[in-house]
mmCIF file of C-alpha atoms in Angstrom:
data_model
loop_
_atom_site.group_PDB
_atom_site.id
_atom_site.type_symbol
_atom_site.label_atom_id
_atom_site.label_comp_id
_atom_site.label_asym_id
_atom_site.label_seq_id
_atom_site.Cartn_x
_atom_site.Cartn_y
_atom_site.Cartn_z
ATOM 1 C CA UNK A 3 84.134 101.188 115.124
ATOM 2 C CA UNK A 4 84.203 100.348 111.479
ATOM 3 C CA UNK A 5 83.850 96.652 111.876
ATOM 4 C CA UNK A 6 80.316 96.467 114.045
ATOM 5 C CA UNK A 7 79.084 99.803 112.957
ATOM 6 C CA UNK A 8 76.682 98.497 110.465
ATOM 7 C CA UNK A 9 75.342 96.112 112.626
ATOM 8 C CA UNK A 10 74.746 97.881 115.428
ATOM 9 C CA UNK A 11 72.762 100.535 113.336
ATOM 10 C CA UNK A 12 70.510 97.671 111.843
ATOM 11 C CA UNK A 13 70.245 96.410 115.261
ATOM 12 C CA UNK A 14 68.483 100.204 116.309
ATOM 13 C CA UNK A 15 65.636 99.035 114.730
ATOM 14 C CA UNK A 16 63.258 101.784 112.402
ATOM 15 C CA UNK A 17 62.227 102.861 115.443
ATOM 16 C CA UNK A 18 65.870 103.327 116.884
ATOM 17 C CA UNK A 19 67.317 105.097 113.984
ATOM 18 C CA UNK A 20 66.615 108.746 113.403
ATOM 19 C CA UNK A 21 66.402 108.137 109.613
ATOM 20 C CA UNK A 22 65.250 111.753 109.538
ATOM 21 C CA UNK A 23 67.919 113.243 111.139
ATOM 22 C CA UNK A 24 70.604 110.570 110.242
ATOM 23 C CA UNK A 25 69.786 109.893 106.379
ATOM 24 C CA UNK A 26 70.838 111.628 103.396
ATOM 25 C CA UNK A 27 67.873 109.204 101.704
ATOM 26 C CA UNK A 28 65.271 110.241 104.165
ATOM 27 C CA UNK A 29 64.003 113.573 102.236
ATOM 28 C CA UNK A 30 64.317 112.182 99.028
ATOM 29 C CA UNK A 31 60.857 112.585 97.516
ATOM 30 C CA UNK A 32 61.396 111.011 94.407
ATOM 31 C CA UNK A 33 62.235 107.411 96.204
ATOM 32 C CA UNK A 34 60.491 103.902 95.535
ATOM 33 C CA UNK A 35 58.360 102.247 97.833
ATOM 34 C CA UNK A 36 61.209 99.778 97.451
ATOM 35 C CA UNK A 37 64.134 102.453 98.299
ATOM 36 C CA UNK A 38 62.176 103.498 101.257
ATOM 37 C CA UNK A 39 61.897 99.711 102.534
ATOM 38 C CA UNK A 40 65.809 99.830 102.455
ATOM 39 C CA UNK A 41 67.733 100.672 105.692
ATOM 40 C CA UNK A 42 69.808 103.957 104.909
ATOM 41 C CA UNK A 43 73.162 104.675 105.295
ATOM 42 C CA UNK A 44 74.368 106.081 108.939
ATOM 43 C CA UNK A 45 75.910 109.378 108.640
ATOM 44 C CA UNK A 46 76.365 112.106 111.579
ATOM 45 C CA UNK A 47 73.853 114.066 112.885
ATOM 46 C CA UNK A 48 76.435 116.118 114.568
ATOM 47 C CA UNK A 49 80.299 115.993 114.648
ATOM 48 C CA UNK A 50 82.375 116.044 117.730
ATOM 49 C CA UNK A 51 85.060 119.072 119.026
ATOM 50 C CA UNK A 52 88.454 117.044 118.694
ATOM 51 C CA UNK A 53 89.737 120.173 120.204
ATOM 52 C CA UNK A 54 87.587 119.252 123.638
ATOM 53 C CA UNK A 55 90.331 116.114 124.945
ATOM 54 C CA UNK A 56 87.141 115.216 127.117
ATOM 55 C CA UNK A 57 85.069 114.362 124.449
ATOM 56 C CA UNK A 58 84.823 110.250 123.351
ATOM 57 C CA UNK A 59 82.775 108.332 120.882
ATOM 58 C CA UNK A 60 80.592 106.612 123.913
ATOM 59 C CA UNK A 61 79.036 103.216 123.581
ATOM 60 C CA UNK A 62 76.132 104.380 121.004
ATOM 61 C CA UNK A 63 76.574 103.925 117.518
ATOM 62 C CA UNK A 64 75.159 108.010 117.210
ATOM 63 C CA UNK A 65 78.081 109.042 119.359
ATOM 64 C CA UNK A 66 80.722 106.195 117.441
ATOM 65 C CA UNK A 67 79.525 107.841 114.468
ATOM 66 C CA UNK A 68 80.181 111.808 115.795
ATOM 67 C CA UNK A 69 83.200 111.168 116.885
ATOM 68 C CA UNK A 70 84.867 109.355 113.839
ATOM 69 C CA UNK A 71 83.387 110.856 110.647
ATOM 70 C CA UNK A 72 84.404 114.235 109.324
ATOM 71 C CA UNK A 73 81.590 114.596 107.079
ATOM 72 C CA UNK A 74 78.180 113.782 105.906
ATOM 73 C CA UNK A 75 79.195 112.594 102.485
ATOM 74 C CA UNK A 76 80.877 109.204 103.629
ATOM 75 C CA UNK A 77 78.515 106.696 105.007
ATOM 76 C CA UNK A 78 78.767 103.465 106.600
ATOM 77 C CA UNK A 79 76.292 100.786 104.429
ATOM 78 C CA UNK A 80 75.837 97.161 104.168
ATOM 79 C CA UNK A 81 78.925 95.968 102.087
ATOM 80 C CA UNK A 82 81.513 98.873 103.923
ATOM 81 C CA UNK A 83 83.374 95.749 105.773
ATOM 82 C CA UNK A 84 83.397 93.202 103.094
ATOM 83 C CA UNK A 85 84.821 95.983 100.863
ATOM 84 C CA UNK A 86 87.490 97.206 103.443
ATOM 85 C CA UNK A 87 88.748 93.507 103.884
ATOM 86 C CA UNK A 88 89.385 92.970 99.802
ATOM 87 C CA UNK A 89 90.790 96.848 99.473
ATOM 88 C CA UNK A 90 93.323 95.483 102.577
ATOM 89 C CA UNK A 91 94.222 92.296 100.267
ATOM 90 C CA UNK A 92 94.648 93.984 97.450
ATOM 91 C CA UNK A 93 96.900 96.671 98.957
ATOM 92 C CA UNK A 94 99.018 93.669 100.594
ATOM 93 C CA UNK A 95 99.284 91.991 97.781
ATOM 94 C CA UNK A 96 100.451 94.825 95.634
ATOM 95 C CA UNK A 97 102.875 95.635 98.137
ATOM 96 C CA UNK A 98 104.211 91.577 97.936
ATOM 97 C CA UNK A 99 104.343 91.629 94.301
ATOM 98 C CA UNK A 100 106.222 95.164 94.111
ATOM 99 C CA UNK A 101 109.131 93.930 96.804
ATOM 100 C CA UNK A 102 109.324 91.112 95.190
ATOM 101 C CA UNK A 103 110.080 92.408 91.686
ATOM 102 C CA UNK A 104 113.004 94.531 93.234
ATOM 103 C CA UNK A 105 114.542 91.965 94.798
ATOM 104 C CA UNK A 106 114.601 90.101 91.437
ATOM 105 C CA UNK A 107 116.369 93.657 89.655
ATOM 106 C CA UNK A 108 118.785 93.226 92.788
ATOM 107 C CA UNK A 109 119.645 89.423 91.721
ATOM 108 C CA UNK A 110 120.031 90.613 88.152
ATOM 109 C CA UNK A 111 117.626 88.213 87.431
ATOM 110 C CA UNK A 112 118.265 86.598 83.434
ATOM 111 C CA UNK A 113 115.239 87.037 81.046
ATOM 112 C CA UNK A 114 112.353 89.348 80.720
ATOM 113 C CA UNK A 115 112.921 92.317 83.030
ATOM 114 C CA UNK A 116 111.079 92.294 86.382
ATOM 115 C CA UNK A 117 108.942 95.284 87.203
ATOM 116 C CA UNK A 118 109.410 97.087 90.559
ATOM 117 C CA UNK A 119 105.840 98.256 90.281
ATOM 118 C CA UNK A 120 102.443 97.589 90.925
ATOM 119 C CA UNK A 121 99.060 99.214 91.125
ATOM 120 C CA UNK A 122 96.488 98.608 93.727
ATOM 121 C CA UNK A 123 92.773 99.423 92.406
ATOM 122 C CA UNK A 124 90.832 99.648 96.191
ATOM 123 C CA UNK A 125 86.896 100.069 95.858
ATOM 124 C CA UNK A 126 87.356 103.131 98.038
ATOM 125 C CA UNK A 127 89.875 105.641 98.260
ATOM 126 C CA UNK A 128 92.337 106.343 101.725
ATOM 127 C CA UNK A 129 94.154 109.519 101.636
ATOM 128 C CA UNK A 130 91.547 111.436 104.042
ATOM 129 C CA UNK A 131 91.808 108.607 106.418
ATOM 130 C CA UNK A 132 93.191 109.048 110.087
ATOM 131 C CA UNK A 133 94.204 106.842 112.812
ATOM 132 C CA UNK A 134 90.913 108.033 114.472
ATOM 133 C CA UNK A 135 88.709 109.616 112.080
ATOM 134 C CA UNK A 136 87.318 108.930 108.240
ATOM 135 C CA UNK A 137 85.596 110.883 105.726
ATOM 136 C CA UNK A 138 85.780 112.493 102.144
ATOM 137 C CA UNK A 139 84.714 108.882 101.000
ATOM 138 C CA UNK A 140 87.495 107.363 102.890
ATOM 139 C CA UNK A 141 87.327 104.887 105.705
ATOM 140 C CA UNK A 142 91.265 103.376 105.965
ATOM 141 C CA UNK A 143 94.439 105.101 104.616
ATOM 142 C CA UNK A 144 95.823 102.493 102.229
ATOM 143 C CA UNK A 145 98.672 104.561 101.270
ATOM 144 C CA UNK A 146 99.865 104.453 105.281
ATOM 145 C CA UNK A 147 99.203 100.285 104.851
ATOM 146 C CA UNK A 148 100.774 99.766 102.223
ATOM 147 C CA UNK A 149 104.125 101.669 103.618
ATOM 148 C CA UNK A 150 103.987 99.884 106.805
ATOM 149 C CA UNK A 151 103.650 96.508 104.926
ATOM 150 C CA UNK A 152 106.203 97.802 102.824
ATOM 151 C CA UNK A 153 108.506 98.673 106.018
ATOM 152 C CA UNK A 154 107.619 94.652 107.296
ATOM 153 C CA UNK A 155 109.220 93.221 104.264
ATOM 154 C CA UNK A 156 112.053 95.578 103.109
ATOM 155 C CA UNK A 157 113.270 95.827 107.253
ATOM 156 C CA UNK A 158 111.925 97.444 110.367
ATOM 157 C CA UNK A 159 114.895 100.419 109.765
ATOM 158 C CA UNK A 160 113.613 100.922 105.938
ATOM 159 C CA UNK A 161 112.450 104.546 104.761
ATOM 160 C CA UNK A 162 108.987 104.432 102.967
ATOM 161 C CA UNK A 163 107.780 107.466 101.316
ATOM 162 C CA UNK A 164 104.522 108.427 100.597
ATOM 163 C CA UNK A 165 104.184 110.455 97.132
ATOM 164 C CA UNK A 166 100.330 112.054 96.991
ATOM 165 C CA UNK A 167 99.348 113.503 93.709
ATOM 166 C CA UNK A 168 95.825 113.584 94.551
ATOM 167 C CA UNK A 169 94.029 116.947 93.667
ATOM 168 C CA UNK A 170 93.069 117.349 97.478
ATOM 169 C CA UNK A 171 95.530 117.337 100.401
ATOM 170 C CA UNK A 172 96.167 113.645 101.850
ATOM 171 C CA UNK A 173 95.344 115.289 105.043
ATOM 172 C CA UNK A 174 95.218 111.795 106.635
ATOM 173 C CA UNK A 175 98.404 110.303 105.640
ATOM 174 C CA UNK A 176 100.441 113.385 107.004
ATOM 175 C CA UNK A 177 98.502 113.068 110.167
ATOM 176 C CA UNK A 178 99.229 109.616 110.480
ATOM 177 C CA UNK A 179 103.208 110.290 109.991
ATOM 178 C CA UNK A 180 103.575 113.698 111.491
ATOM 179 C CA UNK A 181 105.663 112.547 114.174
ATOM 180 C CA UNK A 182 107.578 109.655 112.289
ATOM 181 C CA UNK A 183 110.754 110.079 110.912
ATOM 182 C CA UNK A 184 111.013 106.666 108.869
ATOM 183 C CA UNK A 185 108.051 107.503 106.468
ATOM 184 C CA UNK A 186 108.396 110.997 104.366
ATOM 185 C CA UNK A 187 104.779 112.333 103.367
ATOM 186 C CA UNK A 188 104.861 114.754 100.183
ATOM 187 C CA UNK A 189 101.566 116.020 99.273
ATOM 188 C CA UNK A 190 100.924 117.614 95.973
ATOM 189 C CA UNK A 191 97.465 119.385 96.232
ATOM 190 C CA UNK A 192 95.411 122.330 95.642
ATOM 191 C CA UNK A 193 95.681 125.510 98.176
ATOM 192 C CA UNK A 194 93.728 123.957 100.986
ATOM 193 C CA UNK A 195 92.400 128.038 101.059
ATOM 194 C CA UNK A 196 90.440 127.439 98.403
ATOM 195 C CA UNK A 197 89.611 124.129 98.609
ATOM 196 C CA UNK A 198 88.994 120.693 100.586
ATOM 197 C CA UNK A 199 89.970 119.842 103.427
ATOM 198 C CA UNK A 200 90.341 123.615 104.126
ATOM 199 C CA UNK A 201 91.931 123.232 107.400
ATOM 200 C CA UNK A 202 95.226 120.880 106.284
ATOM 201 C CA UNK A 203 98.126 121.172 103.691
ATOM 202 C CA UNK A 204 98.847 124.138 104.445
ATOM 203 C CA UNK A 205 103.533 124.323 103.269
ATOM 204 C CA UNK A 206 104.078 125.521 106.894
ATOM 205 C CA UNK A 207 103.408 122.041 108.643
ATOM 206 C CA UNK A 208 106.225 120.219 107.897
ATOM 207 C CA UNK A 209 105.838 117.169 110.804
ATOM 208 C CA UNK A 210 106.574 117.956 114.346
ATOM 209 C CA UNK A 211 108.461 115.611 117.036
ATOM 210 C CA UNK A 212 111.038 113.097 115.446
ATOM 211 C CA UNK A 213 108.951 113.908 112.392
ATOM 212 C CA UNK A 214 110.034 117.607 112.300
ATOM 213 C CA UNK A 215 110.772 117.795 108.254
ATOM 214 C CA UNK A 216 109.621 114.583 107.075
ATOM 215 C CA UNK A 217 106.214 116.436 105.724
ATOM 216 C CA UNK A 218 106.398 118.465 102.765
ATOM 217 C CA UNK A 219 102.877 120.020 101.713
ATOM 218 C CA UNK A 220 103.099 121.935 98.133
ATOM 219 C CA UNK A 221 99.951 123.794 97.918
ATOM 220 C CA UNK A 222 99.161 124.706 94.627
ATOM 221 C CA UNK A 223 96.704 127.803 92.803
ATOM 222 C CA UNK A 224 93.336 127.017 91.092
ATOM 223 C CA UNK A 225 93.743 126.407 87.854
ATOM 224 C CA UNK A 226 96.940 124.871 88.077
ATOM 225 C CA UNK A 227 98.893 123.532 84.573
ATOM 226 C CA UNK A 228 101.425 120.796 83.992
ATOM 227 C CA UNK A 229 103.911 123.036 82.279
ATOM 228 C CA UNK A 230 103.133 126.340 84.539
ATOM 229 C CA UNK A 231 103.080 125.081 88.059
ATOM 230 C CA UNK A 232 102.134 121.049 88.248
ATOM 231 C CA UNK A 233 105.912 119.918 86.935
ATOM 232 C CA UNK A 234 108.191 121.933 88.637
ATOM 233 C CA UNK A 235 106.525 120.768 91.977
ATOM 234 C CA UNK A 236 106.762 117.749 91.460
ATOM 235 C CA UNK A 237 109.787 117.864 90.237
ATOM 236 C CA UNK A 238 110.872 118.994 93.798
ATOM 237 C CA UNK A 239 108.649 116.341 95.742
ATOM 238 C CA UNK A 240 110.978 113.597 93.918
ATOM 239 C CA UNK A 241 114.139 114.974 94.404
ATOM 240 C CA UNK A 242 113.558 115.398 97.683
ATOM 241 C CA UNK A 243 112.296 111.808 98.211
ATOM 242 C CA UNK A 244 114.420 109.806 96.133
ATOM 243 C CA UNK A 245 118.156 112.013 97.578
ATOM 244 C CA UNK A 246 117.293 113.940 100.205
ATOM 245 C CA UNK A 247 115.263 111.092 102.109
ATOM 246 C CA UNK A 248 116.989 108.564 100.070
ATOM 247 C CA UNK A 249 113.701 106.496 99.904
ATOM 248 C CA UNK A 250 114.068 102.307 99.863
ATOM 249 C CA UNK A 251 110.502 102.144 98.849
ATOM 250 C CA UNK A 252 107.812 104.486 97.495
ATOM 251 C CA UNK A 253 104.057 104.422 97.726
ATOM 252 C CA UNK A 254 102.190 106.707 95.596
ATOM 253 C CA UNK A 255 98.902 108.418 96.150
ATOM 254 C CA UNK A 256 97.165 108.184 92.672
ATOM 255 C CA UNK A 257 94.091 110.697 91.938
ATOM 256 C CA UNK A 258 93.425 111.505 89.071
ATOM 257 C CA UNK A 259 90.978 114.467 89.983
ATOM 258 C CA UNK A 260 93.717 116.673 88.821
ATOM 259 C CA UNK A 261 92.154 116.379 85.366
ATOM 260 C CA UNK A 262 90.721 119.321 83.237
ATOM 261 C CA UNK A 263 87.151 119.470 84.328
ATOM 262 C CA UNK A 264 86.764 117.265 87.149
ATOM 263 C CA UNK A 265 83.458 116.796 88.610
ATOM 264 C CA UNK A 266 84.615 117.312 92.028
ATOM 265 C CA UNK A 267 87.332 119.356 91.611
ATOM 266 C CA UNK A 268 85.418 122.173 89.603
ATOM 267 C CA UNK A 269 83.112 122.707 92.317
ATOM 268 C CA UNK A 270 85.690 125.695 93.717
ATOM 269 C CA UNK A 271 88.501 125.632 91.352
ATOM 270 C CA UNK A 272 90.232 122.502 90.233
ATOM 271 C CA UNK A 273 93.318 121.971 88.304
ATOM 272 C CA UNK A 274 94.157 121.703 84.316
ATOM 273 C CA UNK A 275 96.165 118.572 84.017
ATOM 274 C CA UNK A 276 94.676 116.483 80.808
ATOM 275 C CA UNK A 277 95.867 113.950 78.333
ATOM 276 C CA UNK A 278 100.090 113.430 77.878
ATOM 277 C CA UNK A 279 100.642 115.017 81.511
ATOM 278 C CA UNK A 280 100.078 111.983 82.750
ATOM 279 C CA UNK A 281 102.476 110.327 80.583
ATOM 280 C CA UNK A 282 104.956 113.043 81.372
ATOM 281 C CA UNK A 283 103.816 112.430 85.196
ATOM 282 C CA UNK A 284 104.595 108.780 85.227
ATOM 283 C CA UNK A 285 107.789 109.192 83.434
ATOM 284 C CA UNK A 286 109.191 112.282 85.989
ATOM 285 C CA UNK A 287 108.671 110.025 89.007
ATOM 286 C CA UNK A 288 110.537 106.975 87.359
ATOM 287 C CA UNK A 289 112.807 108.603 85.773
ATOM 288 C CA UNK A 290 114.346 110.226 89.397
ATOM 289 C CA UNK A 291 113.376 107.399 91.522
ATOM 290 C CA UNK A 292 116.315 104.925 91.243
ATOM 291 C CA UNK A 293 116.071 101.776 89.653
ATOM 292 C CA UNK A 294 114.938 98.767 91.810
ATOM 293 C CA UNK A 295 112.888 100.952 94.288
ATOM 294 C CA UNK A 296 109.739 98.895 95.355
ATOM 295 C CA UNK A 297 106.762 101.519 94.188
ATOM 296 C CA UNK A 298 103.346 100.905 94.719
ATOM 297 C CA UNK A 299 100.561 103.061 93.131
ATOM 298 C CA UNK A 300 96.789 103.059 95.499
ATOM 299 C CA UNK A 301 94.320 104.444 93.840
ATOM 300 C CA UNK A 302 92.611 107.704 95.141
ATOM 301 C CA UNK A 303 90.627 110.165 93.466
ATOM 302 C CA UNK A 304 89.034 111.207 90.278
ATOM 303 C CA UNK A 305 85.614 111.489 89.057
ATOM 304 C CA UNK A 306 85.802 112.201 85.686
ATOM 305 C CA UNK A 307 85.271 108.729 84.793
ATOM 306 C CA UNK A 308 85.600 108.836 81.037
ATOM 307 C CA UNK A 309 89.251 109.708 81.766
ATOM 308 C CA UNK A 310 90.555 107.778 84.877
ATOM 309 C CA UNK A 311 91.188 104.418 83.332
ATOM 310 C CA UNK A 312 93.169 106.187 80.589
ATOM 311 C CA UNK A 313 94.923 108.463 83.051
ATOM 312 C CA UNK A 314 96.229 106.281 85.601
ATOM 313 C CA UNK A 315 97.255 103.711 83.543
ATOM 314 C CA UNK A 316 99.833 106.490 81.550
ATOM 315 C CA UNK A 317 101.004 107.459 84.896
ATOM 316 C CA UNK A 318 102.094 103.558 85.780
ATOM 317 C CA UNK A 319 102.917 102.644 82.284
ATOM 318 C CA UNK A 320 105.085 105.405 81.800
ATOM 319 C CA UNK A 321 106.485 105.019 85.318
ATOM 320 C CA UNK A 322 107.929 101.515 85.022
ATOM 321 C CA UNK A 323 108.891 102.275 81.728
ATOM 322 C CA UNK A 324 111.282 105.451 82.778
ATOM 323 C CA UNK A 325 112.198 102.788 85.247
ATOM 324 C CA UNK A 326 113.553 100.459 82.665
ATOM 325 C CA UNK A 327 115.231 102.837 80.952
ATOM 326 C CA UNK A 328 117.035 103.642 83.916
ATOM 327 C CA UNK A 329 120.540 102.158 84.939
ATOM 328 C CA UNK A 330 120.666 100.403 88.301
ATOM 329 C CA UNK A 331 122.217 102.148 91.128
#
């Protein structure tokens, strides 16, 4: 759907698109003659019952567009596909470049000491993303491609794990893994009660099928702290990833719309992480994960922009430098 979407909108014609209904630029009254000669975004103008198994997407781009998107806030424009196809790229090739460092730790290579580690920046986040439906701004789980491309290289029998320390709940990533044993999902998020996505991430789903267990969902309060609440859970999220699964790679979920004051996040509640907790972050995870373990970082969320760069880069740093510290296993 993703891939002719945009075309087959522009295709509509003015007359064919319901820019009134459809639009989130249509009632904008302070617009340019220019902004109103552009074509909008397409965005729902109603969302379909997933619980109805007779319901389908049809052959119009109104009914692709009902039946995929979860929201109103995530629209498909111009660039979406050209954008999609670098984030995939990047993604691979962070995945490449992180396998390949381990296997250098594993040949004990002589020299400056290979990293295990890298950090894919995507122009959109992925965590929301399902095999059949997008929104909260994200149209393909990178996180679940970059495990499976992970999975390709290290060995078809390999255990991935997906660590999400996003504020919200990577409701897509579980769904995409509920039933799979060889990829363990632990989600780090705020108490999907109180806010987004509201109806997932709740501790009780914990994967069903030959997935039963491999899902672990920490809910956490508003307001949450590093020292309070935030470290202790993740504490347990590595543990149980690095010996309980006994993980041969690791992908990790990177928002940083944990942060103290968060546009987004302080809408309903939001959390209290800020400055050195990210440090502290970055060095829990490498510090537990064993040496050598291919880890890829994806960027998510975060919209307190004066802080991201900062943030994110203290959580990798401090990662692969735990990592170094580390004996090899």
């Amino acid at each position: 759907f993703l891939s002719t979407a945009w075309d087959r909108w522009v295709e509509l014609g003015e007359d064919g698109r319901d820019s009134d209904a459809c639009s989130y630029h249509a009632k904008d009254a302070d617009a340019t003659d220019d902004d109103k000669e552009k074509i909008p975004g397409l965005i729902p103008i109603n969302f379909s019952l997933h619980r109805n198994s007779r319901e389908r997407p049809g052959n119009s781009v109104y009914g692709g567009i009902a039946y995929y998107c979860t929201d109103i806030c995530t629209p498909i424009v111009a660039p979406l596909l050209e954008e999609l196809r670098w984030d995939g790229a990047v993604v691979k090739l962070a995945v490449a470049r992180a396998v390949a460092g381990s296997r250098q730790i594993e040949e004990e290579t002589n020299g400056t000491e290979p990293i295990s580690a890298a950090y894919a920046i995507t122009t959109h986040p992925g965590h929301h993303a399902a095999f059949d439906s997008f929104g909260g701004y994200c149209y393909l789980n990178h996180a679940a491609r970059a495990a499976r491309e992970m999975q390709k290289m290290l060995g078809d029998d390999s255990k991935v794990a997906i660590l999400d320390v996003d504020y919200h709940c990577g409701n897509g990533t579980a769904a995409l893994f509920y039933t799979d044993a060889s990829v363990w999902v632990a989600s780090l998020h705020c108490d999907p009660n109180f806010d987004y996505p509201f109806t997932a991430g709740f501790a009780e789903d914990i994967g069903e099928g030959e997935g039963w267990g491999s899902t672990m969902h920490m809910p956490l309060p508003p307001g949450t702290s590093w020292e309070k609440e935030y470290k202790e859970a993740l504490s347990v999220a590595v543990d149980a990833i690095a010996t309980g699964f006994g993980a041969q790679g690791l992908i990790v979920s990177l928002g940083i719309d944990t942060y103290d004051g968060d546009a987004v996040s302080i809408r309903r509640a939001g959390f209290r992480l800020s400055g050195n907790d990210y440090k502290k972050m970055g060095a829990l995870i490498g510090s537990k994960i064993p040496k050598g373990v291919p880890t890829v970082f994806v960027q998510e969320g975060g919209y307190k922009m004066d802080v991201v760069g900062d943030a994110a880069a203290d959580v990798v740093a401090s990662f692969c430098r735990a990592q170094m510290n580390r004996e090899a296993t």
